[in-house]
GROMACS .gro file of C-alpha atoms in nm:
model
  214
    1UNK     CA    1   2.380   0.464  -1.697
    2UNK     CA    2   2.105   0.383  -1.433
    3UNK     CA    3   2.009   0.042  -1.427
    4UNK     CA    4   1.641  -0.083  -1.491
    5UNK     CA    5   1.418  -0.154  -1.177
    6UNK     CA    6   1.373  -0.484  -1.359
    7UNK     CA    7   1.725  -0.565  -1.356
    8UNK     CA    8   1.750  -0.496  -0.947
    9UNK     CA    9   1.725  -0.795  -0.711
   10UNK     CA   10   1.456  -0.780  -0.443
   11UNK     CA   11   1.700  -0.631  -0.152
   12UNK     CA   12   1.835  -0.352  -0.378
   13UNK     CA   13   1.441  -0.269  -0.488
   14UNK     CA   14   1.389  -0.261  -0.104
   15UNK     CA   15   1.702  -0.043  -0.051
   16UNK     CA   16   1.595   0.193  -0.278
   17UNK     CA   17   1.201   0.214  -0.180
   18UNK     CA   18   1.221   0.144   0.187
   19UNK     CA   19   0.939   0.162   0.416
   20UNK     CA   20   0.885   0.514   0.544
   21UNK     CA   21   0.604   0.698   0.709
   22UNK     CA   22   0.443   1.041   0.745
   23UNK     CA   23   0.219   1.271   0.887
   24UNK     CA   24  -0.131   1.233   0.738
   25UNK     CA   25  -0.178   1.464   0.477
   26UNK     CA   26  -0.486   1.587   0.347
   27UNK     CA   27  -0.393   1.644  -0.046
   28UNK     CA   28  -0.327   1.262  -0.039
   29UNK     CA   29  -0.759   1.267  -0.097
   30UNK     CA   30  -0.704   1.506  -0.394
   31UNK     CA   31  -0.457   1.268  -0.535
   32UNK     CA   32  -0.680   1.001  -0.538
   33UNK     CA   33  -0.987   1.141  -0.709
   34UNK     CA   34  -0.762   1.339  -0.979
   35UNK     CA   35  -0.578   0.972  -1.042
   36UNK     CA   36  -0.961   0.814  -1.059
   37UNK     CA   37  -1.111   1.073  -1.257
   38UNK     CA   38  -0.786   1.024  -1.529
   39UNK     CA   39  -0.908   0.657  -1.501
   40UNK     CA   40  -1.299   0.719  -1.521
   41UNK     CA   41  -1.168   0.874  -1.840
   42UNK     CA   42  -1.058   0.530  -2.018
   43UNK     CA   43  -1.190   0.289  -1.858
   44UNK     CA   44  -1.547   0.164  -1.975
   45UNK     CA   45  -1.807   0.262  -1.750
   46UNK     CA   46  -2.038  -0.036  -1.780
   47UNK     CA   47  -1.768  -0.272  -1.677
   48UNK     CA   48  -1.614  -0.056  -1.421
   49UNK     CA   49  -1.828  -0.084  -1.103
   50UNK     CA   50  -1.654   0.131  -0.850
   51UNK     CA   51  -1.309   0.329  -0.774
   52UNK     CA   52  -1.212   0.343  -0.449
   53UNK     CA   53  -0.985   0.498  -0.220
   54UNK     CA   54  -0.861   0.203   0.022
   55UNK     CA   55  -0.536   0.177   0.219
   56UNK     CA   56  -0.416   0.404   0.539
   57UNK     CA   57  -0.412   0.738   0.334
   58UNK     CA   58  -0.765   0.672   0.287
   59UNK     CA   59  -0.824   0.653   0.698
   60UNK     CA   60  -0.796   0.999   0.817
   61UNK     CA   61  -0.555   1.199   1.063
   62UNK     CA   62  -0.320   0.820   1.067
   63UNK     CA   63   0.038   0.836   0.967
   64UNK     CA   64   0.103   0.644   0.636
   65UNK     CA   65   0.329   0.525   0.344
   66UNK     CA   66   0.257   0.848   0.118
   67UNK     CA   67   0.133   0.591  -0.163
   68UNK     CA   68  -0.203   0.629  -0.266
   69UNK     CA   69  -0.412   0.240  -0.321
   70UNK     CA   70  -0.711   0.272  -0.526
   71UNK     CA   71  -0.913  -0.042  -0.558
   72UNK     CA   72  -1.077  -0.075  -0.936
   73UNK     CA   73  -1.381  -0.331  -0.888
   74UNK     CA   74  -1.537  -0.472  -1.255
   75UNK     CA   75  -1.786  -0.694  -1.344
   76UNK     CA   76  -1.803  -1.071  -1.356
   77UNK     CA   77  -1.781  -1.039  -1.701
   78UNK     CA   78  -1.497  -0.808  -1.799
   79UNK     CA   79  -1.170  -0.894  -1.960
   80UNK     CA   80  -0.917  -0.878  -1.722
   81UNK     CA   81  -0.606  -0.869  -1.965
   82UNK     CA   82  -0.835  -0.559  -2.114
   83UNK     CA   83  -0.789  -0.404  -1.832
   84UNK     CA   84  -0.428  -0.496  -1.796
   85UNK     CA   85  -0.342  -0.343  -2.120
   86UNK     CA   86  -0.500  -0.008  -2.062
   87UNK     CA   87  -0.347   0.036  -1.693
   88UNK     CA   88  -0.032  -0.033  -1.886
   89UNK     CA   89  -0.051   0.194  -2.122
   90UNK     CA   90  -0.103   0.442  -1.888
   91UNK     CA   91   0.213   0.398  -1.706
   92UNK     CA   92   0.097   0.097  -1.437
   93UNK     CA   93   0.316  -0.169  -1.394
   94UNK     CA   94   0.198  -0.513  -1.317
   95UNK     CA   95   0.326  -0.647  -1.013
   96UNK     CA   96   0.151  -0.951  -0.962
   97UNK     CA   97  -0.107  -1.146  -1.106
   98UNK     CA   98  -0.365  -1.396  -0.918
   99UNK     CA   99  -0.707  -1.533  -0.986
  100UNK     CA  100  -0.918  -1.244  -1.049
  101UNK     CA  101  -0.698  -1.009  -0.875
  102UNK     CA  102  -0.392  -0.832  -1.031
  103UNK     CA  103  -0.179  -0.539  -0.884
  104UNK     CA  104  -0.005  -0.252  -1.060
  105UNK     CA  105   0.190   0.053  -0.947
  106UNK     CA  106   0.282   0.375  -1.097
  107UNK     CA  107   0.539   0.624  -1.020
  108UNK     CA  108   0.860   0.396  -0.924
  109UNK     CA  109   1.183   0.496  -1.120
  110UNK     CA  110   1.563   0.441  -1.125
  111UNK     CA  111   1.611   0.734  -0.861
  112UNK     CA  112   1.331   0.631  -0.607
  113UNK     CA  113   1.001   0.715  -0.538
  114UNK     CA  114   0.829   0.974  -0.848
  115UNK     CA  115   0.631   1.267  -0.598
  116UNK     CA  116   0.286   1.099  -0.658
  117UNK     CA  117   0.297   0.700  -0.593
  118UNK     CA  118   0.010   0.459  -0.686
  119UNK     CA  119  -0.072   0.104  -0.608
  120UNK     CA  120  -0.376  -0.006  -0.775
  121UNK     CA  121  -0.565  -0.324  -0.741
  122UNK     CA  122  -0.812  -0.437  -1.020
  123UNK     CA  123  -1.061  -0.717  -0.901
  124UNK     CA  124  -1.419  -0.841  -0.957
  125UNK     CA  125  -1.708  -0.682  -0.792
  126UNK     CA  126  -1.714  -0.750  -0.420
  127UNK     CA  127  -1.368  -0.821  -0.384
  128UNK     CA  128  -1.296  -0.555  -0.150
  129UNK     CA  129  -1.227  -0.589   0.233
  130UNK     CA  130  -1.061  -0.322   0.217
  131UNK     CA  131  -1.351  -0.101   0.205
  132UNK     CA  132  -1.503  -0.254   0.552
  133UNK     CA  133  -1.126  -0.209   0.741
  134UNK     CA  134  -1.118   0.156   0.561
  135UNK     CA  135  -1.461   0.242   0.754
  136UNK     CA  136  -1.439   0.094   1.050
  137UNK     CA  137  -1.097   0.246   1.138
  138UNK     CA  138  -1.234   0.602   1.010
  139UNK     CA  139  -1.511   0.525   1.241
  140UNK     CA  140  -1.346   0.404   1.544
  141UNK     CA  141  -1.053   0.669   1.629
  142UNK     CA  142  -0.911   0.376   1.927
  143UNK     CA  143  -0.874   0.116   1.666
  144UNK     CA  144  -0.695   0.354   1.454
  145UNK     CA  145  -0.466   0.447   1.702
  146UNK     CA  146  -0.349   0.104   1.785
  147UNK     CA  147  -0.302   0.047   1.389
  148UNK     CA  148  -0.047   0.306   1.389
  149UNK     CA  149   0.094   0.195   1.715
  150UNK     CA  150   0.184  -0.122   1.534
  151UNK     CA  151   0.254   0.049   1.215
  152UNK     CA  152   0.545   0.260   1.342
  153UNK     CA  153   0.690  -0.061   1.538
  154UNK     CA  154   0.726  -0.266   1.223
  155UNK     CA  155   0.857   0.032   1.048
  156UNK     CA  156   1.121   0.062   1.288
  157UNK     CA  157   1.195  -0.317   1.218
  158UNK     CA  158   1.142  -0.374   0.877
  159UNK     CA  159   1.197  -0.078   0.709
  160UNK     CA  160   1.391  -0.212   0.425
  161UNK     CA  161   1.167  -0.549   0.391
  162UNK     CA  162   0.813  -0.473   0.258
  163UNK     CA  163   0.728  -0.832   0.296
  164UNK     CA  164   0.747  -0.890   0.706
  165UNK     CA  165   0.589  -0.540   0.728
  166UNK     CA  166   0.308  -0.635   0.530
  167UNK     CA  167   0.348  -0.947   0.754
  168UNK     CA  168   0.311  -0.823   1.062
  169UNK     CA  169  -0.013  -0.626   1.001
  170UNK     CA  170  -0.211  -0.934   0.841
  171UNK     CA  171  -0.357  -1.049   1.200
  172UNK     CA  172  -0.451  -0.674   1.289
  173UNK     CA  173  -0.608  -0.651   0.940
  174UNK     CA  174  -0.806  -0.903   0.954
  175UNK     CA  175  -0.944  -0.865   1.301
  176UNK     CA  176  -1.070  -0.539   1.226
  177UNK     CA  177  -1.224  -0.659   0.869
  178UNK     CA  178  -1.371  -0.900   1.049
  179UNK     CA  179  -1.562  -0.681   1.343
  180UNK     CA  180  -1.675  -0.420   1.079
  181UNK     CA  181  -1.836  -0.669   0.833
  182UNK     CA  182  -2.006  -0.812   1.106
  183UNK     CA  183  -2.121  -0.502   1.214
  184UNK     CA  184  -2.211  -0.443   0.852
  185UNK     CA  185  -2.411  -0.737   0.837
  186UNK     CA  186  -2.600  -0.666   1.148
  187UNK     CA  187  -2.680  -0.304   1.040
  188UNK     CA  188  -2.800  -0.450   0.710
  189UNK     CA  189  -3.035  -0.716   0.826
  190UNK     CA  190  -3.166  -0.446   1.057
  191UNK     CA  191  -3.253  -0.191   0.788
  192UNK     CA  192  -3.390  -0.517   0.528
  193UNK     CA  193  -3.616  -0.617   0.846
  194UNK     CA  194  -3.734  -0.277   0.856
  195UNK     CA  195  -3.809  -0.286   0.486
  196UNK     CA  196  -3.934  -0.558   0.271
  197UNK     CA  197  -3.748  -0.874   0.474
  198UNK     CA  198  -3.425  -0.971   0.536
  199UNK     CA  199  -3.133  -0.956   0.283
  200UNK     CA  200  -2.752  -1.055   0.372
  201UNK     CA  201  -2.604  -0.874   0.119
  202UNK     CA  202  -2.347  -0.627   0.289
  203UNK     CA  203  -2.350  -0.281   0.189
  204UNK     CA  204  -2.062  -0.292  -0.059
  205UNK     CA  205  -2.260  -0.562  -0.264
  206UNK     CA  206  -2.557  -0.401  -0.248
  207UNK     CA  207  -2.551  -0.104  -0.432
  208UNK     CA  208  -2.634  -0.046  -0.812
  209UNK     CA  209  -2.385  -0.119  -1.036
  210UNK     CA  210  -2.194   0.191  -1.189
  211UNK     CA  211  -1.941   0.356  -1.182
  212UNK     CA  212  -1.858   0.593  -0.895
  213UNK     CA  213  -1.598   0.673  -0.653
  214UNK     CA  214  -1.588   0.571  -0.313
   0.00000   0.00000   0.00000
């Protein structure tokens, strides 16, 4: 009998999911907006405020983990543990839970990866770098490059410890999130100038509140 994931220490989880990466592929899109429009289903449309497609299968022509991230924004006001209980039901597993911010996957079993894998992070409105580093990167083709450059070196290092590959991408992360919500910002206060004055709301907090995927 196969044991439970649950019952697996965190080196035999990492033996048996190690880091790998592919080619981009261009179905990983279509797996993403079938997997949000099964959750568009369920989930209430008032409190959901946008379904996104974040992470490197999201940036285009970039080798990547073949796991799909979708980034669930809700409002303020929305029941978190709600939201918990419906992800679980529909076969999400809760892998961490912070202030306003939990994290589920789907499609991890006994024998390894299931063909389609999901990690899916559920936060309040406006919680989402990940859309600005998503952008820029499809935008700027260099910057891309180098974040696969790096990419394939940590593989190569860490490819059976998730946690110093995550690592090791933080700083590169975070420089780029940084450059495209400041070009963001400029582009914004630009267009409000242009309009009726000047706003510094970026783009991603700007727009009306409903549900739509991004």
């Amino acid at each position: 009998m196969s044991r439970q994931l649950s019952e697996m220490s965190l080196e035999e989880l990492w033996q048996l999911f190690p880091i790998f990466l592919t080619e981009y592929k261009p179905y990983w899109k279509d797996w993403f907006e079938e997997e949000a429009a099964l959750l568009k289903e369920h989930l209430p449309a008032e409190q959901t405020v946008r379904i996104s497609h974040i992470g490197s299968t999201a940036i285009k022509g970039i080798q990547a983990k073949p796991i799909i991230d979708i980034l669930v924004e809700i409002t303020e006001n929305s029941d978190l543990k709600w939201f918990s209980r419906y992800l679980t039901s529909a076969g999400y597993l809760c892998m961490s839970e912070e202030e306003q911010r939990l994290s589920f996957n789907k499609g991890y079993t006994e024998q390894g990866f299931a063909e389609r894998v999901f990690h899916l992070h559920l936060r309040r409105a406006g919680d989402n770098d990940e859309l600005y580093f998503r952008d820029y990167l499809n935008a700027h083709p260099q910057a891309a490059g180098e974040y696969v450059k790096l990419k394939l070196s940590l593989w190569k290092q860490f490819e059976h410890d998730r946690d110093r590959y995550t690592q090791g991408k933080t700083e590169f992360v975070k420089k780029y999130t940084r450059y495209a919500k400041e070009q963001a910002l400029k582009q914004a206060l630009t267009e409000e100038e242009q309009c009726h004055g000047v706003s510094q709301d970026f783009p991603y907090t700007r727009r009306k509140q409903e549900a739509y995927l991004e």
